[in-house]
Short mmCIF file of C-alpha atoms and ligand atoms in Angstrom, two decimals:
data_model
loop_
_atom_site.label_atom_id
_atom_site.label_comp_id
_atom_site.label_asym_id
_atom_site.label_seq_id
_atom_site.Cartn_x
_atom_site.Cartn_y
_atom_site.Cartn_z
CA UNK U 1 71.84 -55.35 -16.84
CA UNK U 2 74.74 -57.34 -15.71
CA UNK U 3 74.98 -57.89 -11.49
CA UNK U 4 78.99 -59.09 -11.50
CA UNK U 5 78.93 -60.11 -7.46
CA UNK U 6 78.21 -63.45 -7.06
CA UNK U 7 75.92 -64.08 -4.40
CA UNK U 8 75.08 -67.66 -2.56
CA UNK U 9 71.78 -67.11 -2.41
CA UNK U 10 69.06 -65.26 -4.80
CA UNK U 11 65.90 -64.50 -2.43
CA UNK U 12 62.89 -63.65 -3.91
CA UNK U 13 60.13 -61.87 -1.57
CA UNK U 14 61.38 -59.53 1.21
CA UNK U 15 58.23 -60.73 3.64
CA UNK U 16 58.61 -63.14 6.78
CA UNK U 17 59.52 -66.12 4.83
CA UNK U 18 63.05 -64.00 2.63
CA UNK U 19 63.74 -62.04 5.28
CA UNK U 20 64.35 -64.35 8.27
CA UNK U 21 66.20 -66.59 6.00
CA UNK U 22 68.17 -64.07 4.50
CA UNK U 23 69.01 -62.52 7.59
CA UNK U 24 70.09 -65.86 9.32
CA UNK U 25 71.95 -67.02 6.28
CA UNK U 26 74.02 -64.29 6.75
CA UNK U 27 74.62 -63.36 9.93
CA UNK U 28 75.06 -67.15 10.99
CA UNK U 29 76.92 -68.75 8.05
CA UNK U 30 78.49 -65.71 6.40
CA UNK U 31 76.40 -66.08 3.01
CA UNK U 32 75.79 -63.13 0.35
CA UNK U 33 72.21 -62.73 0.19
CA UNK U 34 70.91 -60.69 -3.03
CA UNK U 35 66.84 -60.51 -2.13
CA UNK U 36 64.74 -59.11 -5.35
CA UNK U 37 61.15 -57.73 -4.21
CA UNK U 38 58.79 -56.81 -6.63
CA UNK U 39 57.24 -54.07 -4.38
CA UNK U 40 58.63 -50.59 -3.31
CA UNK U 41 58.99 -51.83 0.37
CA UNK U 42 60.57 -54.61 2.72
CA UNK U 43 58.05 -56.59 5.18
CA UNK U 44 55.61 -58.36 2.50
CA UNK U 45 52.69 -58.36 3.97
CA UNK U 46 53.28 -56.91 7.13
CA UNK U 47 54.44 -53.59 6.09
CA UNK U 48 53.24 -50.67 7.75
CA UNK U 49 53.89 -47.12 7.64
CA UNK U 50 53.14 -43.63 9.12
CA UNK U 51 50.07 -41.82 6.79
CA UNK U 52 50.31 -38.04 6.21
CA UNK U 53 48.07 -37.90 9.38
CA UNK U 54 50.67 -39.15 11.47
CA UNK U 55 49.12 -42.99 11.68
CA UNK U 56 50.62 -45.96 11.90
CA UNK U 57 48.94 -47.85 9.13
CA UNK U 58 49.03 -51.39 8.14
CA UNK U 59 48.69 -51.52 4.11
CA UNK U 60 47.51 -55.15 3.99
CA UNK U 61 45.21 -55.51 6.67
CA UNK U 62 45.90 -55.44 10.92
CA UNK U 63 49.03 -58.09 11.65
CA UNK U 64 48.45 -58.99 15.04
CA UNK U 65 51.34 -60.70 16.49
CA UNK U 66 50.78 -63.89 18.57
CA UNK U 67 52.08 -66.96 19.15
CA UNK U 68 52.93 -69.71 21.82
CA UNK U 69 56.04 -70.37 20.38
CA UNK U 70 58.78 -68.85 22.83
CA UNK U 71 61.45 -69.42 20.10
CA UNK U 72 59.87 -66.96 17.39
CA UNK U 73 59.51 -64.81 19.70
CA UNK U 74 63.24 -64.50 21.38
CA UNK U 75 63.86 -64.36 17.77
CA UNK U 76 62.22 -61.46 16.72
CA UNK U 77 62.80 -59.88 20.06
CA UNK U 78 66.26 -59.39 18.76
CA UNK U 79 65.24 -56.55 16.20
CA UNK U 80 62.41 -55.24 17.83
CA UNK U 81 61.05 -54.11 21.37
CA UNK U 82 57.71 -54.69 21.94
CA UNK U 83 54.40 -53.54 23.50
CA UNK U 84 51.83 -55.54 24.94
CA UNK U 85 48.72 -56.23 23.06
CA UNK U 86 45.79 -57.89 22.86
CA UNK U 87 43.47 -57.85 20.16
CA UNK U 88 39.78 -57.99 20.64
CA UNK U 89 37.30 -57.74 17.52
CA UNK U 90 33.59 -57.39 17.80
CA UNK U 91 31.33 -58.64 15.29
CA UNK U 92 28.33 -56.10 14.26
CA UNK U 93 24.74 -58.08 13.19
CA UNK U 94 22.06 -55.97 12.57
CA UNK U 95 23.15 -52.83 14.12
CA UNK U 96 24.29 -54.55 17.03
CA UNK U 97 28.02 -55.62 18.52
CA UNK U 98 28.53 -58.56 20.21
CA UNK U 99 31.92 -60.46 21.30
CA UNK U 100 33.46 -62.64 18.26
CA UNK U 101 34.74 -65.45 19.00
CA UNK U 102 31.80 -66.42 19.81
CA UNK U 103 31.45 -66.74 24.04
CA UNK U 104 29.54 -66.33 26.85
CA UNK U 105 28.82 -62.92 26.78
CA UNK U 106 27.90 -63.15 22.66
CA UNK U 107 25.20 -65.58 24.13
CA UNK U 108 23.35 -63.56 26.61
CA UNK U 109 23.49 -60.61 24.68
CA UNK U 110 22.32 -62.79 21.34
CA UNK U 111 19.13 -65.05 23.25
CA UNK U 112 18.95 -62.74 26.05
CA UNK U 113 19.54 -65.37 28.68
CA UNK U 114 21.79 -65.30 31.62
CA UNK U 115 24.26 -68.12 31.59
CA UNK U 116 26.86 -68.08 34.17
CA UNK U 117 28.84 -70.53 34.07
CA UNK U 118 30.85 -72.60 31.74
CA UNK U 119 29.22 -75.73 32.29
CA UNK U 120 26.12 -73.79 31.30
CA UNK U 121 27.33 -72.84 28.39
CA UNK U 122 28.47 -76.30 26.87
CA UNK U 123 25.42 -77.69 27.98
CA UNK U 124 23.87 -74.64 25.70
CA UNK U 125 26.17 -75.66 22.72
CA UNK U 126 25.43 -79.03 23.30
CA UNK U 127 21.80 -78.51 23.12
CA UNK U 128 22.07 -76.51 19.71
CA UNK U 129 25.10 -78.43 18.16
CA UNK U 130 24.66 -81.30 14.79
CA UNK U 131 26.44 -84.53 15.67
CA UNK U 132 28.46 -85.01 12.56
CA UNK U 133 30.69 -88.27 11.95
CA UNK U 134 33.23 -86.44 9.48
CA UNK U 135 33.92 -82.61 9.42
CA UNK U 136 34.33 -82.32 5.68
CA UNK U 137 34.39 -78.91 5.16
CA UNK U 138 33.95 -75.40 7.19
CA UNK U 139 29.81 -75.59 7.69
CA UNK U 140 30.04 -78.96 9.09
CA UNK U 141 33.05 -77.61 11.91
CA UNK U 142 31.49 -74.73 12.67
CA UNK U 143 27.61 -76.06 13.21
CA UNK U 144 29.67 -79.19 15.07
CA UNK U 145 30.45 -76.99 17.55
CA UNK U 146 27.69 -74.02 17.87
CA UNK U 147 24.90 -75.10 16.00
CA UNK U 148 22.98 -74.16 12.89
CA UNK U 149 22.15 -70.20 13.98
CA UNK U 150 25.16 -68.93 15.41
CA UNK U 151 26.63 -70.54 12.16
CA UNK U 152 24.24 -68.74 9.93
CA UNK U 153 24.53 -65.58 12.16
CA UNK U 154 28.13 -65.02 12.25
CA UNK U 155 29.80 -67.21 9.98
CA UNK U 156 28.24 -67.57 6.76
CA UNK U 157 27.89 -63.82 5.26
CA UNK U 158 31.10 -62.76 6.25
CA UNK U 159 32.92 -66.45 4.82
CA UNK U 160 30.76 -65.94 1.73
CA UNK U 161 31.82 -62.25 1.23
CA UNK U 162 35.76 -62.96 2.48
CA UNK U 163 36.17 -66.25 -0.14
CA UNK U 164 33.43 -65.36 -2.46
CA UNK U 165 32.40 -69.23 -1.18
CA UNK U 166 29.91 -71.20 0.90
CA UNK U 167 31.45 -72.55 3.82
CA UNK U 168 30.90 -76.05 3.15
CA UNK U 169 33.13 -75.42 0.07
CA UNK U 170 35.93 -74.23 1.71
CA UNK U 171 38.28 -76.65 4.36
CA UNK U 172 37.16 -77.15 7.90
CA UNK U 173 40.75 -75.23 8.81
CA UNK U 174 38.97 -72.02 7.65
CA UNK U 175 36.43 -71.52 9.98
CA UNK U 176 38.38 -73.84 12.50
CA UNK U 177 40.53 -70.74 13.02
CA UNK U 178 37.96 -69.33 15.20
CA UNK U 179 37.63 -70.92 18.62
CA UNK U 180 34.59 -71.29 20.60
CA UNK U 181 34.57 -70.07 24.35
CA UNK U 182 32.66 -71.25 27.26
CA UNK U 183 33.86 -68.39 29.31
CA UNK U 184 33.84 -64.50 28.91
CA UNK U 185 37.37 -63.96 27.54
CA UNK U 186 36.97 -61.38 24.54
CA UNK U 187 40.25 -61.26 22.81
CA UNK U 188 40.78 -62.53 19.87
CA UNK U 189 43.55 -64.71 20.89
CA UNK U 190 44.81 -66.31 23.84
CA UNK U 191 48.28 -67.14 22.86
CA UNK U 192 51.10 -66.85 25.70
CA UNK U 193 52.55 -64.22 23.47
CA UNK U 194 50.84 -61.39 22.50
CA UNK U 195 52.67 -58.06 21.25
CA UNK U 196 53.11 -55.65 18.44
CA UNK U 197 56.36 -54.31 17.28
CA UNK U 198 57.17 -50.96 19.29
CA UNK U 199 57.99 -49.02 16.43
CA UNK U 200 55.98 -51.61 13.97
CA UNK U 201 56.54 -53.98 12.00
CA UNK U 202 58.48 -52.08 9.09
CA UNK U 203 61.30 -50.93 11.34
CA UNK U 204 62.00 -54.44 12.75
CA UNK U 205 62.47 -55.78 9.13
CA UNK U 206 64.69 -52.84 8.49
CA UNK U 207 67.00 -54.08 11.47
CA UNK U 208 66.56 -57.55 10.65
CA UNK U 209 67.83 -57.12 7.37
CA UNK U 210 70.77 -54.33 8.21
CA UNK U 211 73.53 -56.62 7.38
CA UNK U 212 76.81 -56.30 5.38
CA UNK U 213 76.30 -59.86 3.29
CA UNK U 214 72.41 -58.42 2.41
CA UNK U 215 71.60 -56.98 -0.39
CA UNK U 216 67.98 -55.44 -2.35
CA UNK U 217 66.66 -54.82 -5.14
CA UNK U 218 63.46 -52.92 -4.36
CA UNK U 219 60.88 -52.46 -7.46
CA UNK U 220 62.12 -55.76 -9.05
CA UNK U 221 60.43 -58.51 -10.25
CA UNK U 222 63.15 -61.68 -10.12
CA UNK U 223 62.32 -62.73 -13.82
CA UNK U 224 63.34 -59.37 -15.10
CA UNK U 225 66.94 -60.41 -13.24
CA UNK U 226 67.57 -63.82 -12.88
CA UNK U 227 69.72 -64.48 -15.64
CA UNK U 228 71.93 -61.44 -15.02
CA UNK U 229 72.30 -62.48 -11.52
CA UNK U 230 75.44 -64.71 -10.64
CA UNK U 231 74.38 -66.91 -7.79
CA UNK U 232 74.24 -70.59 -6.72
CA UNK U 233 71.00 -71.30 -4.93
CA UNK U 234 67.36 -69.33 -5.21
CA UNK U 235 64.81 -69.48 -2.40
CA UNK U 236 61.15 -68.45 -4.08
CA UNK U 237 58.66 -67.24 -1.53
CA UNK U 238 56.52 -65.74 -4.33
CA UNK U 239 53.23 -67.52 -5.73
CA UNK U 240 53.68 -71.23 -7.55
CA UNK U 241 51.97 -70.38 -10.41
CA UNK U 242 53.62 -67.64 -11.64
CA UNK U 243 57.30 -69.13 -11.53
CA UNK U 244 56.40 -72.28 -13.59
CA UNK U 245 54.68 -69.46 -16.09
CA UNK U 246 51.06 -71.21 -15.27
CA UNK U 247 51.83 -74.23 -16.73
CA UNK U 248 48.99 -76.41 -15.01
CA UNK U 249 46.71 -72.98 -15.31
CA UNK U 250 45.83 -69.95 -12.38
CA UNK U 251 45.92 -70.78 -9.01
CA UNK U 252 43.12 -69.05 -7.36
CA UNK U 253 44.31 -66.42 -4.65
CA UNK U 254 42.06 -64.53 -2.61
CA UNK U 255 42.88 -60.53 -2.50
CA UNK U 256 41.46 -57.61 -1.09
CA UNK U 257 40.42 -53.78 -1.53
CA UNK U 258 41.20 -51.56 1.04
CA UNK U 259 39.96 -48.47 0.87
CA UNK U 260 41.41 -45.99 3.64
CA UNK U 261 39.60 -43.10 5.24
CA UNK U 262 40.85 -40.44 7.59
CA UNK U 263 37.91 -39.01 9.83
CA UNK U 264 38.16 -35.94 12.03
CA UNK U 265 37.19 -37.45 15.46
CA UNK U 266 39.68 -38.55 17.82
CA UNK U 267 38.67 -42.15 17.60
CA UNK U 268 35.68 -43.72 15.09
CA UNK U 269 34.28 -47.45 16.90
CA UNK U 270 34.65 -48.98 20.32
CA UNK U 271 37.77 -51.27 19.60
CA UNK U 272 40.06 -52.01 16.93
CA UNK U 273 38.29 -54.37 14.23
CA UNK U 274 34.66 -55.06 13.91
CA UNK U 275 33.50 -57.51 11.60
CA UNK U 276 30.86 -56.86 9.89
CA UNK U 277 28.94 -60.39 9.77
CA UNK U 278 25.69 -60.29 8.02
CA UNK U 279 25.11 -59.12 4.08
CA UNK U 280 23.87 -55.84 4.42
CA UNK U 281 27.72 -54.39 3.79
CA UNK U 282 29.71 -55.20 0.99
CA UNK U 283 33.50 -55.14 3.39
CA UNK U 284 33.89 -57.54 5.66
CA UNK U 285 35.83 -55.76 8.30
CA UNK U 286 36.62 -52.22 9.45
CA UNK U 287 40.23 -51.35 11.08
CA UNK U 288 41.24 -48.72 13.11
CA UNK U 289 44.73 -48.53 12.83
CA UNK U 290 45.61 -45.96 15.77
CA UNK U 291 44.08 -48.69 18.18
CA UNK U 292 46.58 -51.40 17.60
CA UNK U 293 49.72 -48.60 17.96
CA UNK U 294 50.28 -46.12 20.31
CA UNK U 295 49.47 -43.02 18.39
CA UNK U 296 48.03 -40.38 19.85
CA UNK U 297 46.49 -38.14 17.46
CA UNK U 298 43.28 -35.91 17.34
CA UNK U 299 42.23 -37.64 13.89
CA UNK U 300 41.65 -41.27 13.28
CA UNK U 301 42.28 -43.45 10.03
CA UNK U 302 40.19 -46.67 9.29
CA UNK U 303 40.25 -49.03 6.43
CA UNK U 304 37.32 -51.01 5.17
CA UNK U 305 38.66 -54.39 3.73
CA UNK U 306 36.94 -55.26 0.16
CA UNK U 307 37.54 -59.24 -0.57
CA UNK U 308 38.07 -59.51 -4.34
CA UNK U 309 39.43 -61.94 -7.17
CA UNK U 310 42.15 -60.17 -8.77
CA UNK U 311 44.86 -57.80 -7.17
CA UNK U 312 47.82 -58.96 -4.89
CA UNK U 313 47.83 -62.47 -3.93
CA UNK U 314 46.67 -62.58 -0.20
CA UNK U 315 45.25 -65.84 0.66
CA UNK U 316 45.56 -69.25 -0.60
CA UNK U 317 41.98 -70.30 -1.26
CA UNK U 318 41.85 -73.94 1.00
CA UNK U 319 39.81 -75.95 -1.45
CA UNK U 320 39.77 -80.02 -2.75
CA UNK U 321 40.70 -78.63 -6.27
CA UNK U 322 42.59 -75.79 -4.92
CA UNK U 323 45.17 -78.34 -3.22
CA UNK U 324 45.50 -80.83 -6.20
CA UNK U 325 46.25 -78.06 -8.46
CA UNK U 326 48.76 -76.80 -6.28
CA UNK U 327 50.26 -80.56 -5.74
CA UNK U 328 51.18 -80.49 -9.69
CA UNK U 329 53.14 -77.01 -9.07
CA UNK U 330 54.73 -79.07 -6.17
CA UNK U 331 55.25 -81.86 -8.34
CA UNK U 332 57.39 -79.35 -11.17
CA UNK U 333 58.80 -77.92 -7.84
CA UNK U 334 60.45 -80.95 -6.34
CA UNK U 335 62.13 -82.03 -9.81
CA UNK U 336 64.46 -78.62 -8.89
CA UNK U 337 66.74 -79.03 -6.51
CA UNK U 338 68.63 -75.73 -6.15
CA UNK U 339 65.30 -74.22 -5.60
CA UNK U 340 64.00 -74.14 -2.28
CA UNK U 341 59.80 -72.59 -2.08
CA UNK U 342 58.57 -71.67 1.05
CA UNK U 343 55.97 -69.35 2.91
CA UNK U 344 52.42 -68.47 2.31
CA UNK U 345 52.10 -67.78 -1.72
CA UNK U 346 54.85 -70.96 -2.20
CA UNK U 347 53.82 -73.28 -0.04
CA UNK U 348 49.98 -72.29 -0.88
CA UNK U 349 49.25 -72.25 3.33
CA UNK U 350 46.89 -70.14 5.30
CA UNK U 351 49.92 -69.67 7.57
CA UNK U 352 50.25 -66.86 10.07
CA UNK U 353 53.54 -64.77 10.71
CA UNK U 354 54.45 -66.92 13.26
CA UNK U 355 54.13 -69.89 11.69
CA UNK U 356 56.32 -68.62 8.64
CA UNK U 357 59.50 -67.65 11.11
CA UNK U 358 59.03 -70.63 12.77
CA UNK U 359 59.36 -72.90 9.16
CA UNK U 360 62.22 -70.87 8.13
CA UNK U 361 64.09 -71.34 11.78
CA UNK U 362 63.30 -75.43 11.62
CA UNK U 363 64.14 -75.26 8.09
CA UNK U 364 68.03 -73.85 9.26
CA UNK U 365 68.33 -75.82 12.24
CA UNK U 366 67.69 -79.24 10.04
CA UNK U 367 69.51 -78.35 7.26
CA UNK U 368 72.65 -75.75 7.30
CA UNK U 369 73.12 -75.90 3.42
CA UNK U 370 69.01 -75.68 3.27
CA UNK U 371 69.15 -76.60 -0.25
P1 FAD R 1 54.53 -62.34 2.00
O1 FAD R 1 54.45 -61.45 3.19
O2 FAD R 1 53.38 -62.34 1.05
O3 FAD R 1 55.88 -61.99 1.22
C1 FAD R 1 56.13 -62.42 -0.10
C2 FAD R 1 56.89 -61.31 -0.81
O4 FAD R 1 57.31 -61.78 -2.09
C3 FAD R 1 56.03 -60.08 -1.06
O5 FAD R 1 56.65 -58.93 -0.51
C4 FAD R 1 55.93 -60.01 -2.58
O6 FAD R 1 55.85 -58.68 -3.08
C5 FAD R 1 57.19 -60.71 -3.01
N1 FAD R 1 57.10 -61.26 -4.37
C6 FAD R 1 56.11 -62.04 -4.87
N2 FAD R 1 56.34 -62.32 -6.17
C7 FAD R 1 57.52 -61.73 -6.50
C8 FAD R 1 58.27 -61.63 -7.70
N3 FAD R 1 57.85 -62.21 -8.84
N4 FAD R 1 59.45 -60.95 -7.70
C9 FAD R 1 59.86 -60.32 -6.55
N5 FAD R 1 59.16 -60.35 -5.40
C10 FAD R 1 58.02 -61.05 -5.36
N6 FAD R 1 49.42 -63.25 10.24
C11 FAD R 1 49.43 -63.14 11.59
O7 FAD R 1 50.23 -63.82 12.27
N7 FAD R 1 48.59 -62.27 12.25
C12 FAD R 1 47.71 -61.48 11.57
O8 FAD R 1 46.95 -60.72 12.18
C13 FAD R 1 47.67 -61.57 10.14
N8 FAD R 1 46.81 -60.82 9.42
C14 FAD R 1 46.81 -60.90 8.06
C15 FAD R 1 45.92 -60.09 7.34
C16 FAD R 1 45.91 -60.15 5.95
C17 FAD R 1 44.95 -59.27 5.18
C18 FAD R 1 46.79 -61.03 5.27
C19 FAD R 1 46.79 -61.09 3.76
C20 FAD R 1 47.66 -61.83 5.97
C21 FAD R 1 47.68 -61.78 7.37
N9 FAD R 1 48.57 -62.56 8.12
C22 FAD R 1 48.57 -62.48 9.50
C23 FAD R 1 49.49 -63.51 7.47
C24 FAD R 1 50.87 -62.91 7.18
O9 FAD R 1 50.73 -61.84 6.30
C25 FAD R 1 51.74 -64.00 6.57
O10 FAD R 1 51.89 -65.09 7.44
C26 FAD R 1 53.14 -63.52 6.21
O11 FAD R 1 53.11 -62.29 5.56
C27 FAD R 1 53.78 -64.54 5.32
O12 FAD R 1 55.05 -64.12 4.92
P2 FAD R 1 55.64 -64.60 3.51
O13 FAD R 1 57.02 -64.09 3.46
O14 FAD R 1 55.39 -66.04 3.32
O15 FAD R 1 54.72 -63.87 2.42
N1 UDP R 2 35.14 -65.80 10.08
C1 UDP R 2 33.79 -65.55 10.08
N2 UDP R 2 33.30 -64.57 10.90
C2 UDP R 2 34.10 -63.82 11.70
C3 UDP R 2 35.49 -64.08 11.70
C4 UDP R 2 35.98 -65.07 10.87
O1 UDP R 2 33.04 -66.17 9.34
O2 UDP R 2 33.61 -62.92 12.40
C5 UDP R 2 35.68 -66.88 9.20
C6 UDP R 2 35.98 -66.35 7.79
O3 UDP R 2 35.78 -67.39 6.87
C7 UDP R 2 37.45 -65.98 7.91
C8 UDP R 2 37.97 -67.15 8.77
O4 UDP R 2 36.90 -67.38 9.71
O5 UDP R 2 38.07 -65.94 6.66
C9 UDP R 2 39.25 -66.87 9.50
O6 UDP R 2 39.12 -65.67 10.25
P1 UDP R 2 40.38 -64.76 10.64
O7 UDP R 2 39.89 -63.66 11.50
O8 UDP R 2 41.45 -65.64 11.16
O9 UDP R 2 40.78 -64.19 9.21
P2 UDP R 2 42.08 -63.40 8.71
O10 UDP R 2 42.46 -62.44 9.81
O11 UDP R 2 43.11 -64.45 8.43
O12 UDP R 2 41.59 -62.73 7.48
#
């Protein structure tokens, strides 16, 4: 196959990290943007789309928008409208629900006491909590901050069954995720900005990437093209590995089963994701998608999330090894300089959406030519 348009720029990956840099390269500095994506659909790992009963679904897991960043989010504003909402998750151990992050509430509920206050609750965590010098690893944050049961209790099962690791294996900045509250606050997040895309997240890459200078190849992966493509620069946002052919061996990502059920109730559990925290299930969270859109149907559908080894690469896994095998990829990577790598499989970062958009504006604003 011979492509005779030339393009600027070759873009591989149609998720967060190609699309906002496709879109800006074109619609600020006039560039011809050919983006190659291995998959049948735009949005990486944020695509959703309507199931044949009429619900929004998320394919790879609930994308909850949120971020304190009031740039990424004028930005995206300009291809989507949004509607207010705030995640809340509750985690079930044995049988029962109880507020995740962990807070006041999860407390009482948990020891059966009656704190009221925060003060009475640090004093509480810092009655329970091991004095470490050095957080080393995920354990040693966590039972830092909570102790050694509320670690054990909702922590360990569902790290061991999302990373197929202990918790002290894994970096602090997994767990760390998680905060700790003193007060009642349930949601998940307490970011200035929290919102889904009206019409999800599909539609706003469809307008994002609705420009003249933008092309795609759907169902493509960029090795099957790149040498019939005329173009000057590439941006990669696909995993390391893979592009230097495994030359330094696999880099572990984690992926995930989900397996998708419609039921014939209106609704199925109390809020939108419960995690499911100690061993006696195999997933490690349940999703019901209707709750984070505004569908309003008489059925519901839920997904059951399955960590595993091999599929799609999801998540970099945040190991010691993990990191200096992905420092020799970055080594190979920074010998080519009309390559540019960035987002979450590239860059080998637990990074959330709005951390992506916001590398990829920075990444513009500092350098026009980027590479
Ligand atoms: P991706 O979205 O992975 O896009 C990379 C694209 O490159 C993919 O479409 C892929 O098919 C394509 N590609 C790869 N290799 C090739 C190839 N050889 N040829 C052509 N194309 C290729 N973030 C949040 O902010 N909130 C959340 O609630 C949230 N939940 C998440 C839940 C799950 C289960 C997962 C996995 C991630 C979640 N994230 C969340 C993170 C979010 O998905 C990422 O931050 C974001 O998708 C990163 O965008 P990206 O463009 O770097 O990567
Ligand atoms: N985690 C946990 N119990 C929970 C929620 C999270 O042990 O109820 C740990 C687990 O290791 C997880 C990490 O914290 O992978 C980050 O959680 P988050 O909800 O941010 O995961 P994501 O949505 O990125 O999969």
């Amino acid at each position: 196959m011979k492509i005779n348009r030339e393009y600027d720029y070759l873009i591989v990956g149609a998720g967060f990290a190609g699309s906002v840099l496709a879109e800006r390269l074109a619609s600020q500095q006039n560039k011809k943007v050919l983006i190659v994506e291995k998959r049948n659909h735009i949005a990486g790992n944020a695509y959703d789309e309507y199931d044949e009963h009429g619900i929004l679904v998320h394919r790879y897991g609930p994308h909850i928008f949120h971020t304190n960043n009031k740039l990424v989010f004028d930005y995206l504003s300009q291809f989507t409208e949004w509607r207010f909402y705030e995640h809340k998750v509750l985690a079930s151990l044995n049988g029962e629900l109880y507020p995740i992050p962990i807070n006041r509430i999860t407390l009482n509920k948990l020891y059966g006491m009656n704190l009221q206050t925060d003060e009475e609750v640090k004093e509480y965590f810092q009655s329970v909590r091991e004095e470490k010098n050095v957080i080393l690893n995920s354990e040693d944050i966590i039972v830092s901050r909570v102790g050694r049961d509320l670690f054990e209790k909702f922590m360990r099962y569902y790290t061991k069954k999302q990373w197929n690791l202990e918790p002290k294996e894994l970096s602090p900045s997994v767990c760390g995720r998680i905060p700790v509250r003193t007060n009642a606050d349930c949601r998940y997040f307490t970011d200035k900005y929290q919102f889904m895309p009206k019409e999800g997240y599909t539609k706003m890459f469809e307008k994002m990437l609705n420009h003249k200078n933008i092309k795609i190849f759907m169902n493509t992966d960029y090795k099957k093209i790149m040498n019939d493509v005329r173009y000057d620069k590439m941006i990669y946002t696909g995993p390391m590995d893979y592009f230097f052919d495994y030359i330094h061996g696999k880099l572990p990502y984690r992926s995930i089963r989900f397996e998708y059920e419609n039921i014939e109730h209106e609704y199925f559990q109390s809020t939108a994701q419960i995690n499911y925290v100690d061993d006696s299930f195999e997933f490690t969270r349940v999703v019901e998608h209707k709750r984070l859109s505004e569908n309003k149907t008489t059925t519901t559908t839920i997904s059951r999330e399955y960590p595993q080894i091999n599929g799609e690469p999801f998540y970099p896994i945040p190991t010691y090894e993990n990191k200096m095998k992905y420092n020799l990829y970055k080594k190979e990577s920074a010998k080519i300089k009309s390559i540019l790598f960035c987002g979450r499989l590239a860059e080998y970062q637990y990074y959330n959406m709005d951390q992506v958009v916001s590398r990829m504006l920075n990444m513009l604003k500092d350098n026009a030519g980027l590479i």
